[in-house]
Coordinates of C-alpha atoms and ligand atoms in Angstrom, one line a residue:
M1 CA -12.0 58.7 37.7
K2 CA -14.4 57.8 34.9
K3 CA -11.4 57.1 32.7
I4 CA -9.9 54.7 35.3
I5 CA -13.2 52.8 35.6
A6 CA -13.5 52.7 31.8
T7 CA -9.9 51.4 31.5
A8 CA -10.5 48.8 34.2
A9 CA -13.7 47.7 32.5
F10 CA -11.8 47.4 29.1
V11 CA -9.0 45.4 30.7
A12 CA -11.6 43.1 32.4
M13 CA -13.5 42.6 29.1
S14 CA -10.3 41.9 27.2
A15 CA -9.4 39.3 29.8
I16 CA -12.8 37.6 29.4
S17 CA -12.6 37.5 25.7
A18 CA -9.0 36.4 25.7
N19 CA -10.1 33.6 28.1
A20 CA -13.1 32.6 25.9
A21 CA -10.8 32.7 22.9
D22 CA -8.4 30.4 24.7
K23 CA -11.1 27.8 25.4
V24 CA -11.2 25.3 22.6
L25 CA -12.3 21.8 22.1
H26 CA -11.6 19.2 19.4
V27 CA -14.4 16.7 18.9
Y28 CA -14.1 13.7 16.6
N29 CA -17.4 11.9 16.0
W30 CA -19.2 9.7 13.5
S31 CA -20.5 11.5 10.4
D32 CA -24.2 12.3 10.2
Y33 CA -24.5 11.9 13.9
I34 CA -25.4 15.3 15.5
A35 CA -28.2 17.9 15.2
E36 CA -27.5 20.9 13.1
D37 CA -27.4 23.3 16.0
T38 CA -25.8 21.2 18.8
I39 CA -22.3 22.7 18.4
K40 CA -23.6 26.2 18.0
K41 CA -25.6 25.9 21.2
F42 CA -22.6 24.5 23.1
E43 CA -20.4 27.4 21.9
A44 CA -23.0 30.0 22.8
K45 CA -23.5 28.5 26.2
T46 CA -19.9 28.0 27.2
G47 CA -17.8 30.3 25.0
I48 CA -15.7 27.3 24.1
K49 CA -14.8 27.2 20.4
V50 CA -15.3 23.7 18.9
T51 CA -13.4 22.0 16.0
Y52 CA -15.6 19.2 14.8
D53 CA -14.2 16.4 12.6
V54 CA -15.9 13.2 11.5
Y55 CA -15.1 9.6 10.6
D56 CA -17.2 6.6 9.6
S57 CA -15.1 3.7 10.8
N58 CA -14.0 2.4 14.2
E59 CA -10.8 1.2 12.6
V60 CA -9.9 4.7 11.5
L61 CA -10.6 6.1 15.0
E62 CA -8.6 3.3 16.6
A63 CA -5.5 3.8 14.5
K64 CA -5.5 7.5 15.5
M65 CA -6.1 6.7 19.2
L66 CA -3.4 4.1 19.3
A67 CA -0.9 6.3 17.6
G68 CA -1.5 9.0 20.3
S69 CA -1.3 12.8 20.1
S70 CA -4.5 12.9 18.0
G71 CA -5.3 16.4 19.3
Y72 CA -8.8 15.3 20.0
D73 CA -10.5 15.9 23.3
V74 CA -13.8 14.0 22.9
V75 CA -14.1 10.9 20.6
V76 CA -16.9 8.4 20.2
P77 CA -15.7 4.8 19.8
T78 CA -18.2 1.9 19.8
S79 CA -18.3 -0.1 23.0
D80 CA -16.2 -3.1 21.9
F81 CA -13.4 -0.9 20.4
L82 CA -13.7 1.3 23.5
Q83 CA -12.9 -1.7 25.8
R84 CA -9.7 -2.7 24.1
Q85 CA -8.6 0.9 23.8
I86 CA -9.2 1.4 27.5
A87 CA -6.9 -1.6 28.1
A88 CA -4.3 0.1 25.9
G89 CA -4.5 3.1 28.2
V90 CA -6.0 5.4 25.5
Y91 CA -8.6 7.1 27.7
A92 CA -8.7 9.2 30.8
K93 CA -11.0 8.3 33.7
L94 CA -14.1 10.6 33.8
D95 CA -14.4 13.1 36.6
K96 CA -18.0 12.4 37.5
S97 CA -18.2 15.5 39.7
K98 CA -18.1 17.5 36.5
L99 CA -20.9 15.4 34.9
P100 CA -24.1 16.2 37.0
N101 CA -26.2 15.3 34.0
L102 CA -25.2 11.6 34.4
K103 CA -28.4 11.5 36.6
N104 CA -30.4 11.6 33.3
M105 CA -29.0 8.4 31.9
D106 CA -30.9 5.1 31.8
P107 CA -29.4 2.9 34.5
D108 CA -30.2 -0.3 32.6
L109 CA -28.4 0.8 29.4
M110 CA -25.5 2.2 31.4
K111 CA -25.3 -1.2 33.1
A112 CA -25.1 -2.8 29.7
A113 CA -22.4 -0.4 28.6
A114 CA -20.5 -1.2 31.8
N115 CA -19.8 -4.7 30.3
Y116 CA -17.3 -2.9 28.1
D117 CA -16.2 -0.2 30.6
K118 CA -16.3 -1.4 34.2
G119 CA -18.2 1.0 36.5
N120 CA -18.7 3.4 33.4
E121 CA -15.4 4.9 34.5
H122 CA -14.2 6.1 31.1
A123 CA -17.2 6.7 28.9
V124 CA -20.9 7.7 28.6
I125 CA -23.3 6.4 26.0
Y126 CA -23.8 8.9 23.1
M127 CA -26.4 6.9 21.0
W128 CA -27.1 3.3 20.3
G129 CA -28.5 1.3 17.4
T130 CA -28.5 -1.9 15.4
T131 CA -26.8 -3.1 12.2
G132 CA -29.5 -4.2 9.8
I133 CA -30.8 -3.9 6.2
G134 CA -32.0 -0.7 4.5
Y135 CA -33.8 -1.3 1.2
N136 CA -35.8 0.4 -1.5
T137 CA -39.2 -1.2 -1.2
K138 CA -40.2 -0.8 -4.9
M139 CA -36.9 -1.7 -6.5
V140 CA -36.6 -4.9 -4.4
A141 CA -40.2 -5.9 -5.0
K142 CA -39.7 -5.4 -8.7
R143 CA -36.7 -7.9 -8.7
L144 CA -37.7 -10.4 -6.0
G145 CA -41.5 -10.0 -5.9
D146 CA -43.8 -9.1 -3.1
K147 CA -42.5 -12.0 -1.0
A148 CA -38.9 -10.7 -1.1
P149 CA -37.2 -11.8 2.1
T150 CA -36.5 -8.3 3.4
D151 CA -36.8 -9.6 6.9
S152 CA -33.9 -12.0 6.5
W153 CA -30.1 -11.9 6.0
A154 CA -30.9 -14.2 3.1
L155 CA -31.8 -11.0 1.2
V156 CA -28.1 -10.1 0.9
F157 CA -26.3 -13.3 1.7
D158 CA -28.1 -15.8 -0.5
P159 CA -26.4 -15.5 -3.9
A160 CA -29.7 -16.2 -5.8
N161 CA -31.2 -13.0 -4.2
A162 CA -28.0 -10.9 -4.4
A163 CA -27.6 -11.8 -8.2
K164 CA -31.1 -10.4 -8.9
L165 CA -30.4 -7.2 -6.9
K166 CA -27.0 -6.6 -8.5
D167 CA -28.2 -4.2 -11.1
C168 CA -30.0 -1.9 -8.7
G169 CA -27.0 -1.9 -6.3
I170 CA -26.2 -3.7 -3.0
T171 CA -23.8 -2.1 -0.6
F172 CA -22.1 -3.5 2.5
L173 CA -20.6 -1.6 5.5
D174 CA -16.8 -1.5 5.4
A175 CA -16.9 -2.9 8.9
P176 CA -15.5 -6.4 9.1
T177 CA -16.3 -7.0 12.7
E178 CA -20.0 -6.4 11.9
M179 CA -20.3 -8.0 8.4
I180 CA -18.6 -11.3 9.1
P181 CA -20.6 -12.0 12.3
A182 CA -23.8 -11.2 10.5
A183 CA -22.9 -13.7 7.8
M184 CA -22.1 -16.2 10.6
K185 CA -25.5 -15.7 12.1
Y186 CA -27.1 -16.3 8.6
L187 CA -25.4 -19.7 8.7
G188 CA -26.8 -20.4 12.1
L189 CA -23.4 -20.0 13.8
D190 CA -22.8 -18.0 17.0
P191 CA -22.0 -14.4 15.7
R192 CA -19.8 -13.9 18.7
S193 CA -17.7 -17.0 18.0
T194 CA -14.0 -16.3 17.7
K195 CA -13.2 -19.7 16.3
K196 CA -11.1 -19.3 13.1
E197 CA -13.2 -21.8 11.2
D198 CA -16.4 -20.0 12.1
L199 CA -15.0 -16.6 11.0
E200 CA -13.8 -18.3 7.8
K201 CA -17.3 -19.7 7.1
G202 CA -18.8 -16.3 7.6
A203 CA -16.2 -14.7 5.2
A204 CA -16.9 -17.4 2.6
V205 CA -20.6 -16.4 2.6
I206 CA -19.6 -12.8 1.8
E207 CA -17.0 -14.0 -0.9
K208 CA -19.8 -15.8 -2.7
V209 CA -21.9 -12.7 -3.0
R210 CA -18.9 -10.4 -3.6
P211 CA -19.5 -10.3 -7.4
F212 CA -22.9 -8.7 -6.7
I213 CA -21.8 -6.0 -4.3
R214 CA -21.4 -2.5 -5.7
Y215 CA -19.2 -1.2 -2.9
F216 CA -18.1 -1.5 0.7
H217 CA -18.5 1.9 2.4
S218 CA -20.0 3.1 5.7
S219 CA -21.6 6.4 5.0
Q220 CA -22.1 6.9 1.3
Y221 CA -25.1 4.6 1.3
I222 CA -27.2 7.3 3.1
S223 CA -27.5 9.5 0.1
D224 CA -27.3 6.7 -2.5
L225 CA -30.3 4.9 -0.9
A226 CA -32.2 8.3 -0.6
N227 CA -31.6 9.0 -4.3
G228 CA -32.4 5.5 -5.6
D229 CA -28.8 5.0 -6.7
V230 CA -28.6 1.8 -4.8
C231 CA -31.4 -0.5 -3.6
V232 CA -30.1 -2.5 -0.6
S233 CA -27.6 -1.5 2.0
V234 CA -26.4 -3.3 5.1
G235 CA -26.3 -0.3 7.3
W236 CA -26.7 1.3 10.7
S237 CA -30.3 1.9 11.9
G238 CA -30.4 5.7 12.1
D239 CA -28.4 6.2 8.9
V240 CA -31.1 4.2 7.0
F241 CA -33.8 6.2 8.7
Q242 CA -32.0 9.4 7.6
A243 CA -32.0 8.1 4.0
R244 CA -35.7 7.3 4.4
D245 CA -36.4 10.9 5.6
R246 CA -34.4 12.5 2.8
A247 CA -36.2 10.3 0.2
S248 CA -39.6 11.3 1.5
E249 CA -38.6 15.0 1.6
A250 CA -37.4 14.7 -2.1
K251 CA -40.9 13.4 -3.0
K252 CA -39.7 11.3 -5.9
G253 CA -41.7 8.3 -4.9
I254 CA -38.7 6.5 -3.3
E255 CA -39.6 4.5 -0.2
I256 CA -37.0 3.1 2.1
G257 CA -37.5 0.4 4.7
Y258 CA -35.2 -0.8 7.5
S259 CA -35.3 -4.3 8.8
I260 CA -33.7 -6.0 11.8
P261 CA -33.4 -9.5 10.2
K262 CA -35.4 -12.3 11.9
Q263 CA -32.2 -14.2 12.7
G264 CA -31.1 -11.2 14.8
A265 CA -28.7 -8.3 14.5
L266 CA -25.9 -6.5 16.2
Q267 CA -26.8 -4.0 18.9
W268 CA -24.0 -1.5 19.6
F269 CA -23.4 1.5 21.8
D270 CA -21.3 4.5 20.7
M271 CA -19.5 6.0 23.7
M272 CA -18.2 9.5 24.4
A273 CA -14.7 9.3 25.9
I274 CA -11.8 11.6 26.6
P275 CA -8.3 10.6 25.3
A276 CA -5.7 10.5 28.1
D277 CA -3.5 13.0 26.2
S278 CA -6.4 15.5 25.7
K279 CA -5.2 19.0 26.5
H280 CA -8.7 20.3 27.2
K281 CA -10.2 17.9 29.7
D282 CA -12.4 20.5 31.5
E283 CA -13.9 21.6 28.2
A284 CA -14.3 17.9 27.2
H285 CA -16.3 17.3 30.5
A286 CA -18.4 20.4 29.8
F287 CA -19.2 19.0 26.3
I288 CA -20.1 15.5 27.5
N289 CA -22.3 17.0 30.3
F290 CA -23.9 19.4 27.7
I291 CA -24.8 16.4 25.5
M292 CA -26.4 14.7 28.4
D293 CA -28.8 17.6 28.8
P294 CA -32.2 16.0 28.1
Q295 CA -33.3 18.5 25.5
I296 CA -29.9 18.4 23.7
T297 CA -30.0 14.6 23.5
A298 CA -33.6 14.6 22.3
D299 CA -32.7 17.1 19.6
I300 CA -30.0 14.9 18.4
T301 CA -32.2 11.8 18.4
N302 CA -34.9 13.7 16.6
Y303 CA -32.4 14.8 13.9
V304 CA -30.3 11.6 13.4
W305 CA -32.9 8.9 14.1
Y306 CA -30.8 7.0 16.6
A307 CA -32.0 5.8 20.0
N308 CA -30.3 7.4 23.0
A309 CA -29.8 6.3 26.5
N310 CA -31.0 9.4 28.2
K311 CA -34.1 8.5 30.1
A312 CA -35.0 12.2 30.9
S313 CA -34.9 13.1 27.2
M314 CA -37.7 10.7 26.3
P315 CA -40.6 13.1 26.8
M316 CA -38.9 15.4 24.2
V317 CA -38.2 12.7 21.6
E318 CA -40.8 12.7 18.8
Q319 CA -43.6 10.2 19.1
E320 CA -42.9 8.9 15.6
I321 CA -39.3 8.0 16.6
K322 CA -40.3 6.5 20.0
D323 CA -42.9 4.3 18.2
D324 CA -40.6 3.1 15.5
K325 CA -39.7 -0.6 16.2
G326 CA -36.6 -0.3 14.0
I327 CA -35.2 2.4 16.4
F328 CA -36.6 1.1 19.7
P329 CA -37.1 -2.6 19.1
T330 CA -39.7 -4.6 20.9
P331 CA -38.6 -6.9 23.8
E332 CA -39.0 -10.0 21.5
V333 CA -36.7 -8.5 18.8
K334 CA -34.3 -7.2 21.5
A335 CA -33.9 -10.8 22.7
K336 CA -32.5 -11.7 19.3
L337 CA -29.9 -8.9 19.3
W338 CA -26.3 -9.7 20.1
G339 CA -23.7 -7.4 21.7
S340 CA -20.4 -6.4 20.1
K341 CA -17.7 -8.9 20.7
V342 CA -14.3 -7.6 21.9
Y343 CA -11.7 -9.3 19.8
N344 CA -8.1 -9.9 20.9
K345 CA -5.2 -9.1 18.6
R346 CA -5.0 -12.6 17.1
T347 CA -8.7 -12.7 16.2
D348 CA -8.4 -9.2 14.9
R349 CA -5.6 -10.3 12.6
V350 CA -7.7 -13.2 11.3
I351 CA -10.7 -10.8 10.6
T352 CA -8.5 -8.2 8.9
R353 CA -6.9 -10.8 6.6
L354 CA -10.3 -12.3 5.7
W355 CA -11.7 -8.8 5.0
T356 CA -8.8 -7.9 2.8
K357 CA -9.3 -11.0 0.8
I358 CA -13.0 -10.3 0.4
K359 CA -12.4 -6.8 -0.8
T360 CA -9.4 -7.3 -3.0
G361 CA -9.6 -10.9 -3.9
K362 CA -6.1 -11.5 -2.5
Ligands
SPD401 N1 -23.8 8.0 11.1 C1 -23.5 7.5 12.4 C2 -23.2 6.1 12.4 C3 -22.9 5.6 13.8 C4 -22.5 4.2 13.7 N2 -21.9 3.8 14.8 C5 -21.1 2.7 14.6 C6 -21.6 1.5 15.2 C7 -20.7 0.4 14.9 N3 -21.1 -0.8 15.4

């Protein structure tokens, strides 16, 4: 009898472990965008084994999504890219009955995200931020004086300033739909304009400072700013704060600042979504729901320095982060932020052509 029970227990255990081993999830997220232990905690809680890959460009993610059969179950496009990918049928509708933690989300921010995804049917906010300027306070002051316009897009788009900063290193995001509108705003144009002539004027601003730009890249600047290898980066809020944090831990006297330029800046939402061809939709829902756990979201914000949209997580977010106006801007600054524009194919082609010319000179 004992032997039968032992055999039955063994069979049951093997079934459980075979089941757990079967449960897998493929996540594709931005680089430097999750706490060290988030995935481990999810695996321990659910028994689902996660493969976690990273990217640093919406264009790269979009190419994979439009090609299909990416193999990914959860991806994190920015709201504007999300919208046109939804229109292309890339994403599955969320089954909200599997997302009880939706109750933790900030209704105002989810309403803002609904401008890109009607009824929040396909996606949930992961983190949000702004695209501004990260700078090495001492290196910039040495070249431009104490009155350096670190609060203005003129710091990087005025050739007189950019020329003086060339030797210490200026970097731009390799993100045409963010850089060209920022240059348009510097000129006093509507950064959301889709008029060809406005986009061309913005691109011309960047072409003029092109000789002074060290590189166009969307993740390398974190370590380069932190190490003093570059002095000014147009970058994403949390990434610049990560650079600041690394610099202060290294104790080499490098101080990094982040500014949302006085003319205004882009505010964006990165959204968790499930590709329509995902083979692990239950696991994907479990992951999205897990991320919306208030403590898990707070841990991520505390690690990556990005604002989240999870109201219930706020008591667990470090005070230093909640108080930082570069992460959670004041209402006055918020009023100057603009939302990502969703470009149609024609405008997208114009932007791609202008960007290629900026980067290659052709
Ligand atoms: N390292 C994480 C960067 C996340 C940036 N999201 C992209 C926003 C694009 N507007």
